[in-house]
Coordinates of N, CA, C and O in Angstrom, one line a residue:
X211 N 0.8 -1.2 0.0 CA 0.0 0.0 0.0 C 0.9 1.3 0.0 O 0.5 2.2 -0.6
X212 N 2.0 1.2 0.7 CA 2.9 2.4 0.7 C 3.4 2.8 -0.6 O 3.6 3.9 -0.9
X213 N 3.8 1.8 -1.5 CA 4.3 2.1 -2.8 C 3.2 2.7 -3.7 O 3.5 3.6 -4.5
X214 N 2.0 2.3 -3.5 CA 0.9 2.9 -4.3 C 0.7 4.3 -3.9 O 0.6 5.2 -4.7
X215 N 0.8 4.6 -2.6 CA 0.7 6.0 -2.1 C 1.8 6.8 -2.6 O 1.7 8.0 -3.0
X216 N 3.1 6.3 -2.6 CA 4.2 7.0 -3.1 C 4.1 7.3 -4.6 O 4.4 8.4 -5.0
X217 N 3.6 6.4 -5.4 CA 3.3 6.6 -6.8 C 2.3 7.7 -7.0 O 2.4 8.6 -7.8
X218 N 1.2 7.7 -6.2 CA 0.1 8.6 -6.2 C 0.7 10.0 -5.9 O 0.4 11.0 -6.6
X219 N 1.5 10.1 -4.9 CA 2.0 11.4 -4.5 C 3.0 12.0 -5.5 O 2.9 13.1 -5.9
X220 N 3.8 11.1 -6.1 CA 4.8 11.5 -7.1 C 4.0 11.9 -8.4 O 4.4 13.0 -9.0
X221 N 3.0 11.2 -8.7 CA 2.2 11.6 -9.9 C 1.5 13.0 -9.6 O 1.5 13.8 -10.5
X222 N 0.9 13.1 -8.5 CA 0.3 14.4 -8.1 C 1.3 15.6 -8.1 O 1.0 16.7 -8.6
X223 N 2.5 15.3 -7.7 CA 3.6 16.3 -7.7 C 3.9 16.7 -9.1 O 4.0 17.9 -9.4
X224 N 4.0 15.7 -10.0 CA 4.4 16.0 -11.4 C 3.2 16.8 -12.0 O 3.5 17.8 -12.8
X225 N 2.0 16.5 -11.7 CA 0.9 17.3 -12.3 C 0.9 18.7 -11.7 O 0.6 19.6 -12.5
X226 N 1.2 18.9 -10.4 CA 1.2 20.2 -9.8 C 2.3 21.0 -10.5 O 2.1 22.2 -10.8
X227 N 3.4 20.4 -10.6 CA 4.6 21.2 -11.3 C 4.2 21.5 -12.7 O 4.4 22.7 -13.1
X228 N 3.7 20.6 -13.5 CA 3.3 20.9 -14.8 C 2.2 21.9 -14.9 O 2.3 22.8 -15.8
X229 N 1.2 21.9 -14.1 CA 0.2 22.9 -14.1 C 0.7 24.3 -13.7 O 0.4 25.3 -14.3
X230 N 1.6 24.3 -12.7 CA 2.2 25.6 -12.3 C 3.0 26.2 -13.5 O 2.9 27.4 -13.7
X231 N 3.7 25.3 -14.2 CA 4.5 25.7 -15.3 C 3.6 26.3 -16.4 O 3.8 27.4 -16.9
X232 N 2.5 25.6 -16.8 CA 1.6 26.1 -17.8 C 0.9 27.4 -17.3 O 0.8 28.4 -18.1
X233 N 0.5 27.5 -16.1 CA -0.2 28.7 -15.6 C 0.7 29.9 -15.4 O 0.3 31.0 -15.4
X234 N 2.0 29.6 -15.3 CA 3.0 30.7 -15.2 C 3.0 31.6 -16.5 O 3.5 32.7 -16.5
X235 N 2.5 31.0 -17.6 CA 2.5 31.8 -18.9 C 1.2 32.6 -19.0 O 1.1 33.5 -19.9
X236 N 0.2 32.4 -18.1 CA -1.0 33.2 -18.1 C -0.8 34.3 -17.0 O -1.0 34.1 -15.8
X237 N -0.3 35.5 -17.5 CA 0.1 36.6 -16.6 C -0.8 37.8 -16.7 O -1.1 38.3 -17.8
X238 N -1.3 38.2 -15.6 CA -2.1 39.4 -15.5 C -1.2 40.7 -15.5 O -1.6 41.7 -15.9
X239 N 0.0 40.5 -14.9 CA 1.0 41.6 -14.9 C 2.3 41.0 -14.9 O 2.6 40.0 -14.1
X240 N 3.2 41.5 -15.7 CA 4.6 40.9 -15.8 C 5.6 42.1 -15.5 O 5.6 43.1 -16.3
X241 N 6.3 42.0 -14.4 CA 7.2 43.1 -14.0 C 8.5 43.0 -14.7 O 9.0 41.9 -15.0
X242 N 9.2 44.1 -14.9 CA 10.4 44.2 -15.7 C 11.6 43.4 -15.1 O 12.4 42.9 -15.8
X243 N 11.7 43.3 -13.8 CA 12.9 42.7 -13.1 C 12.5 41.4 -12.4 O 13.1 40.9 -11.5
X244 N 11.4 40.7 -13.0 CA 11.0 39.5 -12.4 C 9.7 39.7 -11.6 O 9.4 40.8 -11.1
X245 N 9.0 38.6 -11.5 CA 7.7 38.6 -10.7 C 6.5 38.9 -11.7 O 6.7 39.7 -12.6
X246 N 5.4 38.2 -11.4 CA 4.2 38.5 -12.2 C 3.0 38.0 -11.4 O 3.1 37.2 -10.5
X247 N 1.9 38.6 -11.7 CA 0.6 38.1 -11.1 C 0.2 37.0 -12.1 O -0.1 37.2 -13.2
X248 N 0.1 35.8 -11.5 CA -0.3 34.6 -12.3 C -0.9 33.6 -11.4 O -1.1 33.9 -10.2
X249 N -1.3 32.5 -11.9 CA -1.9 31.4 -11.2 C -0.9 30.3 -10.8 O -1.4 29.3 -10.2
X250 N 0.3 30.5 -11.0 CA 1.3 29.5 -10.8 C 1.4 28.9 -9.4 O 1.8 27.8 -9.2
X251 N 1.1 29.7 -8.4 CA 1.2 29.3 -7.0 C 0.1 28.3 -6.7 O 0.2 27.4 -5.8
X252 N -1.1 28.4 -7.3 CA -2.3 27.6 -7.0 C -2.0 26.1 -6.9 O -2.2 25.4 -5.9
X253 N -1.5 25.5 -8.0 CA -1.3 24.0 -7.9 C -0.2 23.6 -6.9 O -0.3 22.5 -6.3
X254 N 0.8 24.4 -6.7 CA 1.9 24.1 -5.7 C 1.4 24.1 -4.3 O 1.6 23.2 -3.5
X255 N 0.6 25.1 -4.0 CA 0.0 25.3 -2.6 C -1.0 24.2 -2.4 O -1.1 23.5 -1.4
X256 N -1.9 23.9 -3.4 CA -2.9 22.9 -3.3 C -2.2 21.5 -3.1 O -2.6 20.8 -2.2
X257 N -1.2 21.2 -3.8 CA -0.4 20.0 -3.6 C 0.1 19.9 -2.2 O 0.0 18.8 -1.5
X258 N 0.7 21.0 -1.7 CA 1.3 20.9 -0.3 C 0.2 20.7 0.7 O 0.4 19.9 1.7
X259 N -0.9 21.3 0.6 CA -2.0 21.1 1.5 C -2.5 19.7 1.5 O -2.9 19.1 2.5
X260 N -2.6 19.1 0.3 CA -3.1 17.7 0.1 C -2.1 16.7 0.6 O -2.4 15.6 1.1
X261 N -0.8 16.9 0.4 CA 0.2 15.9 0.6 C 1.2 16.2 1.7 O 2.0 15.3 2.1
X262 N 1.3 17.4 2.2 CA 2.2 17.7 3.3 C 3.3 18.5 2.9 O 3.6 18.8 1.8
X263 N 4.1 18.9 4.0 CA 5.1 19.9 3.8 C 6.3 19.4 3.0 O 6.9 20.1 2.2
X264 N 6.8 18.2 3.3 CA 8.0 17.7 2.6 C 7.7 17.5 1.1 O 8.5 18.0 0.3
X265 N 6.7 16.8 0.7 CA 6.4 16.7 -0.7 C 6.1 18.1 -1.3 O 6.6 18.4 -2.5
X266 N 5.5 19.0 -0.6 CA 5.2 20.3 -1.1 C 6.4 21.1 -1.3 O 6.6 21.8 -2.4
X267 N 7.4 21.1 -0.4 CA 8.6 21.9 -0.6 C 9.4 21.3 -1.7 O 10.0 22.0 -2.6
X268 N 9.5 20.0 -1.8 CA 10.3 19.3 -2.9 C 9.7 19.7 -4.3 O 10.4 20.0 -5.2
X269 N 8.4 19.7 -4.4 CA 7.7 20.0 -5.6 C 8.0 21.5 -6.0 O 8.3 21.9 -7.1
X270 N 8.0 22.4 -5.0 CA 8.2 23.8 -5.2 C 9.7 24.0 -5.6 O 9.9 24.8 -6.5
X271 N 10.6 23.3 -5.0 CA 12.0 23.4 -5.4 C 12.2 23.0 -6.9 O 12.9 23.6 -7.7
X272 N 11.6 21.8 -7.2 CA 11.7 21.3 -8.6 C 11.1 22.4 -9.6 O 11.7 22.7 -10.6
X273 N 9.9 22.9 -9.2 CA 9.3 24.0 -10.0 C 10.2 25.2 -10.2 O 10.4 25.8 -11.2
X274 N 10.9 25.6 -9.0 CA 11.8 26.7 -9.1 C 12.9 26.5 -10.1 O 13.3 27.4 -10.8
X275 N 13.5 25.3 -10.1 CA 14.6 25.1 -11.0 C 14.0 25.0 -12.5 O 14.7 25.5 -13.4
X276 N 12.8 24.5 -12.7 CA 12.2 24.5 -14.0 C 12.0 25.9 -14.5 O 12.3 26.3 -15.6
X277 N 11.5 26.8 -13.6 CA 11.2 28.2 -13.9 C 12.5 28.9 -14.2 O 12.6 29.7 -15.2
X278 N 13.6 28.6 -13.5 CA 14.9 29.1 -13.8 C 15.4 28.7 -15.2 O 16.0 29.6 -15.9
X279 N 15.2 27.5 -15.6 CA 15.7 27.0 -16.9 C 14.9 27.7 -18.0 O 15.5 28.0 -19.1
X280 N 13.6 28.0 -17.8 CA 12.8 28.5 -18.9 C 12.9 30.1 -19.0 O 12.9 30.6 -20.1
X281 N 12.9 30.8 -17.9 CA 12.9 32.2 -17.9 C 13.9 32.8 -16.8 O 13.4 33.4 -15.8
X282 N 15.2 32.6 -17.0 CA 16.1 33.0 -16.0 C 16.4 34.5 -16.0 O 16.3 35.2 -17.0
X283 N 16.5 35.0 -14.7 CA 17.0 36.4 -14.5 C 18.1 36.3 -13.5 O 17.8 36.1 -12.3
X284 N 19.3 36.3 -13.9 CA 20.4 35.9 -13.1 C 21.4 37.1 -12.9 O 21.8 37.7 -13.9
X285 N 21.7 37.4 -11.6 CA 22.7 38.4 -11.3 C 23.8 37.9 -10.4 O 24.9 38.4 -10.3
X286 N 23.4 36.8 -9.7 CA 24.4 36.3 -8.7 C 23.9 34.9 -8.3 O 22.7 34.6 -8.3
X287 N 24.8 33.9 -8.0 CA 24.3 32.6 -7.6 C 23.4 32.5 -6.4 O 22.4 31.8 -6.4
X288 N 23.7 33.4 -5.4 CA 22.8 33.4 -4.2 C 21.4 33.9 -4.6 O 20.4 33.5 -4.1
X289 N 21.4 35.0 -5.5 CA 20.1 35.5 -5.9 C 19.3 34.4 -6.7 O 18.1 34.3 -6.5
X290 N 20.0 33.6 -7.4 CA 19.3 32.5 -8.2 C 18.7 31.6 -7.2 O 17.5 31.2 -7.3
X291 N 19.4 31.2 -6.1 CA 18.8 30.3 -5.1 C 17.6 30.9 -4.4 O 16.6 30.3 -4.2
X292 N 17.7 32.2 -4.0 CA 16.6 32.9 -3.3 C 15.4 33.0 -4.2 O 14.3 32.8 -3.8
X293 N 15.6 33.4 -5.5 CA 14.5 33.7 -6.3 C 13.8 32.5 -7.0 O 12.7 32.6 -7.5
X294 N 14.5 31.4 -7.0 CA 13.9 30.3 -7.7 C 13.7 29.1 -6.7 O 12.5 29.0 -6.3
X295 N 14.6 28.2 -6.4 CA 14.2 27.1 -5.5 C 13.8 27.5 -4.1 O 12.9 26.8 -3.6
X296 N 14.4 28.5 -3.5 CA 14.0 28.8 -2.1 C 12.6 29.5 -2.2 O 11.7 29.1 -1.4
X297 N 12.4 30.4 -3.1 CA 11.1 31.1 -3.1 C 9.9 30.1 -3.4 O 8.9 30.2 -2.8
X298 N 10.1 29.3 -4.4 CA 9.0 28.4 -4.8 C 9.0 27.2 -3.9 O 7.9 26.6 -3.6
X299 N 10.1 26.8 -3.3 CA 10.1 25.7 -2.3 C 9.3 26.2 -1.1 O 8.6 25.4 -0.4
X300 N 9.4 27.5 -0.8 CA 8.7 28.0 0.4 C 7.1 27.8 0.3 O 6.4 27.8 1.3
X301 N 6.6 27.7 -1.0 CA 5.2 27.5 -1.1 C 4.8 26.2 -0.5 O 3.6 26.0 -0.1
X302 N 5.7 25.2 -0.4 CA 5.4 24.0 0.2 C 5.1 24.1 1.7 O 4.6 23.1 2.3
X303 N 5.4 25.2 2.3 CA 5.1 25.4 3.7 C 3.6 25.4 4.0 O 3.2 25.3 5.2
X304 N 2.9 25.6 3.0 CA 1.4 25.5 3.2 C 1.0 24.1 3.7 O 0.0 23.9 4.4
X305 N 1.9 23.1 3.5 CA 1.7 21.7 4.0 C 1.8 21.6 5.5 O 1.4 20.6 6.0
X306 N 2.2 22.6 6.1 CA 2.2 22.6 7.6 C 0.8 22.8 8.2 O 0.6 22.5 9.4
X307 N -0.1 23.2 7.3 CA -1.5 23.4 7.8 C -2.4 22.3 7.3 O -2.1 21.7 6.3
X308 N -3.5 22.1 8.0 CA -4.4 21.1 7.7 C -5.3 21.6 6.5 O -5.5 22.8 6.3
X309 N -5.7 20.7 5.6 CA -6.5 21.0 4.4 C -7.9 21.3 4.7 O -8.8 20.6 4.3
X310 N -8.1 22.3 5.6 CA -9.5 22.7 6.0 C -9.6 24.2 5.4 O -8.7 24.7 4.9
X311 N -10.8 24.8 5.6 CA -11.0 26.1 5.1 C -10.0 27.1 5.8 O -9.3 27.8 5.1
X312 N -9.9 27.0 7.1 CA -9.0 27.9 7.8 C -7.5 27.5 7.5 O -6.7 28.4 7.3
X313 N -7.2 26.2 7.4 CA -5.9 25.8 7.1 C -5.5 26.3 5.7 O -4.3 26.6 5.4
X314 N -6.4 26.3 4.8 CA -6.2 26.7 3.4 C -5.8 28.2 3.4 O -4.8 28.6 2.8
X315 N -6.5 29.0 4.1 CA -6.3 30.4 4.2 C -4.9 30.7 4.9 O -4.1 31.4 4.3
X316 N -4.7 30.1 6.0 CA -3.5 30.3 6.8 C -2.3 29.7 6.0 O -1.2 30.3 6.0
X317 N -2.4 28.5 5.4 CA -1.3 27.9 4.7 C -0.9 28.7 3.5 O 0.3 28.9 3.2
X318 N -1.9 29.2 2.7 CA -1.6 30.0 1.6 C -1.0 31.3 2.0 O 0.0 31.8 1.3
X319 N -1.4 31.9 3.1 CA -0.8 33.2 3.6 C 0.6 32.9 4.0 O 1.5 33.7 3.7
X320 N 0.8 31.9 4.8 CA 2.2 31.6 5.3 C 3.1 31.2 4.1 O 4.3 31.7 4.1
X321 N 2.7 30.5 3.1 CA 3.5 30.1 2.0 C 3.9 31.3 1.2 O 5.0 31.5 0.8
X322 N 2.9 32.2 0.9 CA 3.2 33.4 0.1 C 4.1 34.3 0.9 O 4.9 35.0 0.3
X323 N 3.9 34.4 2.2 CA 4.7 35.3 3.0 C 6.2 34.8 3.0 O 7.1 35.6 2.9
X324 N 6.3 33.5 3.0 CA 7.7 32.9 3.0 C 8.3 33.2 1.6 O 9.5 33.5 1.5
X325 N 7.5 33.0 0.6 CA 8.0 33.4 -0.8 C 8.4 34.9 -0.8 O 9.5 35.2 -1.4
X326 N 7.6 35.7 -0.3 CA 7.9 37.1 -0.2 C 9.2 37.4 0.5 O 10.0 38.2 0.0
X327 N 9.5 36.7 1.6 CA 10.7 36.9 2.3 C 11.9 36.6 1.4 O 12.9 37.3 1.4
X328 N 11.9 35.5 0.7 CA 13.0 35.1 -0.2 C 13.2 36.2 -1.2 O 14.3 36.6 -1.5
X329 N 12.1 36.6 -1.9 CA 12.3 37.6 -2.9 C 12.7 39.0 -2.3 O 13.5 39.7 -2.9
X330 N 12.2 39.3 -1.1 CA 12.6 40.5 -0.5 C 14.1 40.6 -0.2 O 14.7 41.6 -0.6
X331 N 14.6 39.6 0.4 CA 16.1 39.6 0.6 C 16.9 39.6 -0.7 O 17.9 40.3 -0.7
X332 N 16.4 38.9 -1.7 CA 17.1 39.0 -3.0 C 17.1 40.4 -3.5 O 18.1 40.9 -4.0
X333 N 15.9 41.1 -3.4 CA 15.8 42.4 -3.8 C 16.6 43.4 -3.1 O 17.3 44.3 -3.7
X334 N 16.7 43.3 -1.8 CA 17.5 44.2 -1.0 C 19.0 44.0 -1.3 O 19.7 45.0 -1.5
X335 N 19.5 42.8 -1.4 CA 20.9 42.6 -1.6 C 21.3 42.7 -3.1 O 22.3 43.4 -3.4
X336 N 20.5 42.2 -4.0 CA 21.0 42.1 -5.4 C 20.3 43.1 -6.4 O 20.8 43.3 -7.5
X337 N 19.2 43.7 -6.0 CA 18.5 44.6 -6.9 C 18.4 46.1 -6.3 O 17.6 46.9 -6.8
X338 N 19.2 46.4 -5.3 CA 19.1 47.7 -4.7 C 19.4 48.8 -5.7 O 18.9 49.9 -5.6
X339 N 20.3 48.5 -6.7 CA 20.6 49.5 -7.7 C 19.4 49.9 -8.5 O 19.5 51.0 -9.2
X340 N 18.4 49.1 -8.6 CA 17.2 49.5 -9.3 C 16.2 50.4 -8.6 O 15.3 50.9 -9.2
X341 N 16.5 50.6 -7.3 CA 15.6 51.4 -6.5 C 15.7 52.9 -7.0 O 16.7 53.4 -7.4
X342 N 14.5 53.5 -7.1 CA 14.5 54.9 -7.5 C 15.3 55.8 -6.6 O 15.5 55.4 -5.4
X343 N 15.8 56.9 -7.1 CA 16.7 57.8 -6.4 C 16.0 58.2 -5.0 O 14.8 58.6 -5.0
X344 N 16.7 58.0 -3.9 CA 16.2 58.4 -2.6 C 15.4 57.3 -1.9 O 15.0 57.5 -0.8
X345 N 15.1 56.2 -2.6 CA 14.4 55.1 -2.0 C 15.3 54.2 -1.2 O 16.4 53.8 -1.6
X346 N 14.9 53.8 0.0 CA 15.6 52.8 0.8 C 15.4 51.5 0.0 O 14.3 51.1 -0.4
X347 N 16.5 50.7 -0.2 CA 16.4 49.4 -0.9 C 15.4 48.4 -0.3 O 14.7 47.7 -1.0
X348 N 15.3 48.5 1.1 CA 14.3 47.6 1.7 C 12.9 48.0 1.4 O 12.0 47.1 1.1
X349 N 12.6 49.3 1.4 CA 11.2 49.7 1.1 C 11.0 49.4 -0.4 O 9.9 49.0 -0.8
X350 N 11.9 49.7 -1.3 CA 11.8 49.4 -2.7 C 11.5 47.9 -2.9 O 10.6 47.5 -3.7
X351 N 12.3 47.0 -2.3 CA 12.1 45.6 -2.5 C 10.7 45.1 -2.0 O 10.1 44.3 -2.6
X352 N 10.3 45.6 -0.8 CA 9.0 45.3 -0.2 C 7.9 45.7 -1.2 O 7.0 45.0 -1.4
X353 N 8.0 47.0 -1.7 CA 6.9 47.5 -2.5 C 6.9 46.7 -3.8 O 5.8 46.3 -4.3
X354 N 8.1 46.5 -4.4 CA 8.1 45.8 -5.7 C 7.5 44.4 -5.6 O 6.7 44.0 -6.5
X355 N 7.9 43.7 -4.6 CA 7.4 42.3 -4.5 C 6.0 42.2 -4.0 O 5.2 41.3 -4.4
X356 N 5.5 43.2 -3.3 CA 4.1 43.2 -2.8 C 3.2 43.5 -4.0 O 2.1 43.0 -4.0
X357 N 3.7 44.3 -5.0 CA 2.8 44.6 -6.2 C 2.3 43.4 -6.9 O 1.1 43.3 -7.3
X358 N 3.1 42.3 -6.9 CA 2.6 41.1 -7.6 C 2.2 40.0 -6.6 O 1.4 39.2 -7.0
X359 N 2.8 39.9 -5.5 CA 2.5 38.8 -4.6 C 1.2 39.0 -3.8 O 0.5 38.0 -3.5
X360 N 0.8 40.2 -3.5 CA -0.5 40.4 -2.8 C -1.6 40.0 -3.7 O -2.5 39.2 -3.3
X361 N -1.7 40.5 -4.9 CA -2.8 40.0 -5.8 C -2.7 38.5 -6.1 O -3.7 37.8 -6.1
X362 N -1.5 38.0 -6.2 CA -1.3 36.5 -6.4 C -1.8 35.7 -5.2 O -2.3 34.6 -5.3
X363 N -1.6 36.3 -4.0 CA -2.1 35.7 -2.8 C -3.6 35.6 -2.8 O -4.2 34.5 -2.5
X364 N -4.3 36.7 -3.1 CA -5.7 36.7 -3.2 C -6.2 35.6 -4.2 O -7.1 34.8 -3.8
X365 N -5.6 35.6 -5.3 CA -6.0 34.6 -6.4 C -5.8 33.2 -5.8 O -6.6 32.3 -6.0
X366 N -4.7 33.0 -5.2 CA -4.3 31.7 -4.7 C -5.3 31.2 -3.6 O -5.7 30.1 -3.6
X367 N -5.6 32.1 -2.7 CA -6.6 31.7 -1.6 C -7.9 31.2 -2.2 O -8.4 30.2 -1.8
X368 N -8.4 32.0 -3.1 CA -9.7 31.7 -3.7 C -9.6 30.4 -4.5 O -10.4 29.4 -4.4
X369 N -8.6 30.3 -5.4 CA -8.4 29.2 -6.3 C -8.1 27.9 -5.5 O -8.7 26.8 -5.8
X370 N -7.2 27.9 -4.5 CA -6.9 26.7 -3.7 C -8.1 26.3 -2.9 O -8.4 25.1 -2.9
X371 N -8.8 27.2 -2.3 CA -10.0 26.9 -1.5 C -11.1 26.1 -2.4 O -11.6 25.1 -2.0
X372 N -11.3 26.7 -3.6 CA -12.3 26.1 -4.5 C -11.9 24.7 -4.9 O -12.7 23.7 -4.9
X373 N -10.6 24.6 -5.3 CA -10.1 23.3 -5.8 C -10.0 22.3 -4.7 O -10.3 21.1 -4.9
X374 N -9.6 22.7 -3.5 CA -9.5 21.8 -2.4 C -10.8 21.2 -2.1 O -11.0 20.0 -1.8
X375 N -11.8 22.0 -2.1 CA -13.2 21.6 -1.8 C -13.7 20.6 -2.8 O -14.3 19.6 -2.5
X376 N -13.4 20.9 -4.1 CA -13.8 20.0 -5.2 C -13.1 18.7 -5.1 O -13.7 17.6 -5.3
X377 N -11.8 18.7 -4.8 CA -11.0 17.5 -4.7 C -11.4 16.7 -3.5 O -11.3 15.4 -3.5
X378 N -11.9 17.3 -2.4 CA -12.3 16.6 -1.2 C -13.5 15.7 -1.5 O -13.7 14.7 -0.9
X379 N -14.3 16.2 -2.5 CA -15.5 15.4 -2.9 C -15.1 14.3 -3.9 O -15.6 13.2 -3.8
X380 N -14.3 14.7 -4.8 CA -14.0 13.8 -5.9 C -12.9 12.8 -5.6 O -13.0 11.6 -5.9
X381 N -11.8 13.2 -5.1 CA -10.6 12.4 -4.8 C -9.8 12.9 -3.6 O -8.7 13.5 -3.8
X382 N -10.3 12.8 -2.4 CA -9.6 13.3 -1.3 C -8.2 12.6 -1.0 O -8.1 11.4 -1.3
X383 N -7.3 13.4 -0.6 CA -6.0 12.8 -0.2 C -6.1 12.3 1.2 O -7.1 12.5 1.9
X384 N -5.1 11.5 1.6 CA -5.2 11.0 3.0 C -5.2 12.1 4.0 O -6.0 12.0 5.0
X385 N -4.5 13.2 3.8 CA -4.6 14.3 4.7 C -6.0 14.9 4.8 O -6.4 15.4 5.8
X386 N -6.7 15.0 3.6 CA -8.0 15.6 3.6 C -9.0 14.7 4.4 O -9.8 15.2 5.1
X387 N -8.8 13.4 4.2 CA -9.7 12.4 4.9 C -9.5 12.6 6.4 O -10.4 12.6 7.2
X388 N -8.2 12.6 6.8 CA -7.9 12.8 8.2 C -8.4 14.1 8.8 O -8.9 14.1 9.9
X389 N -8.3 15.2 8.1 CA -8.8 16.5 8.5 C -10.3 16.4 8.7 O -10.9 16.9 9.6
X390 N -11.0 15.8 7.7 CA -12.5 15.7 7.8 C -12.9 14.8 9.0 O -13.8 15.2 9.7
X391 N -12.2 13.7 9.2 CA -12.5 12.8 10.3 C -12.3 13.6 11.6 O -13.0 13.4 12.6
X392 N -11.2 14.3 11.7 CA -10.9 15.1 12.9 C -11.9 16.1 13.2 O -12.3 16.3 14.3
X393 N -12.4 16.8 12.1 CA -13.5 17.8 12.3 C -14.8 17.1 12.7 O -15.5 17.7 13.6
X394 N -15.1 15.9 12.2 CA -16.3 15.2 12.6 C -16.2 14.8 14.1 O -17.2 14.8 14.7
X395 N -15.1 14.4 14.5 CA -14.9 13.9 15.9 C -15.1 15.1 16.9 O -15.5 15.0 18.0
X396 N -14.6 16.3 16.4 CA -14.7 17.5 17.3 C -16.1 18.0 17.4 O -16.3 18.7 18.4
X397 N -17.0 17.7 16.5 CA -18.4 18.2 16.7 C -19.3 17.2 17.4 O -19.1 16.2 17.8

């Protein structure tokens, strides 16, 4: 039974990465120095909530490297790590939360905040020269990254919540079943 579960998790990870990749091309806003408002976070956060933090982080890291290969913006090796595998791996932190309504909101918020932190530090250290005259690099990095991550967060909360509810009915993961049973016992 364990090998069947592993194959199922691996297959779902591959699908989440592939969907994130395809959705990354559907951009509502594309900023000049990286970052865009898109749906790419939805499948990765959804996967983390369904399968847990370790598979979620690993899928995010793989997606980060895939994103790097397809659309690289490189100024320094540490910047590459922060903006690609660390930032997208951070989306897997949603798996620390239960796949419930509240867990979905908190997990998506925590995952996006962690991604923001990675991009923020990258911006402060490696993109400070792009800050407008008189701007503090930290303020510039925070503003720049918030422009696309806050709307992406809102989209992700709505999208993940709707998809998680649909999947709970059609094909719940073991974590979703456990969360549902835990909620039933609590009432």
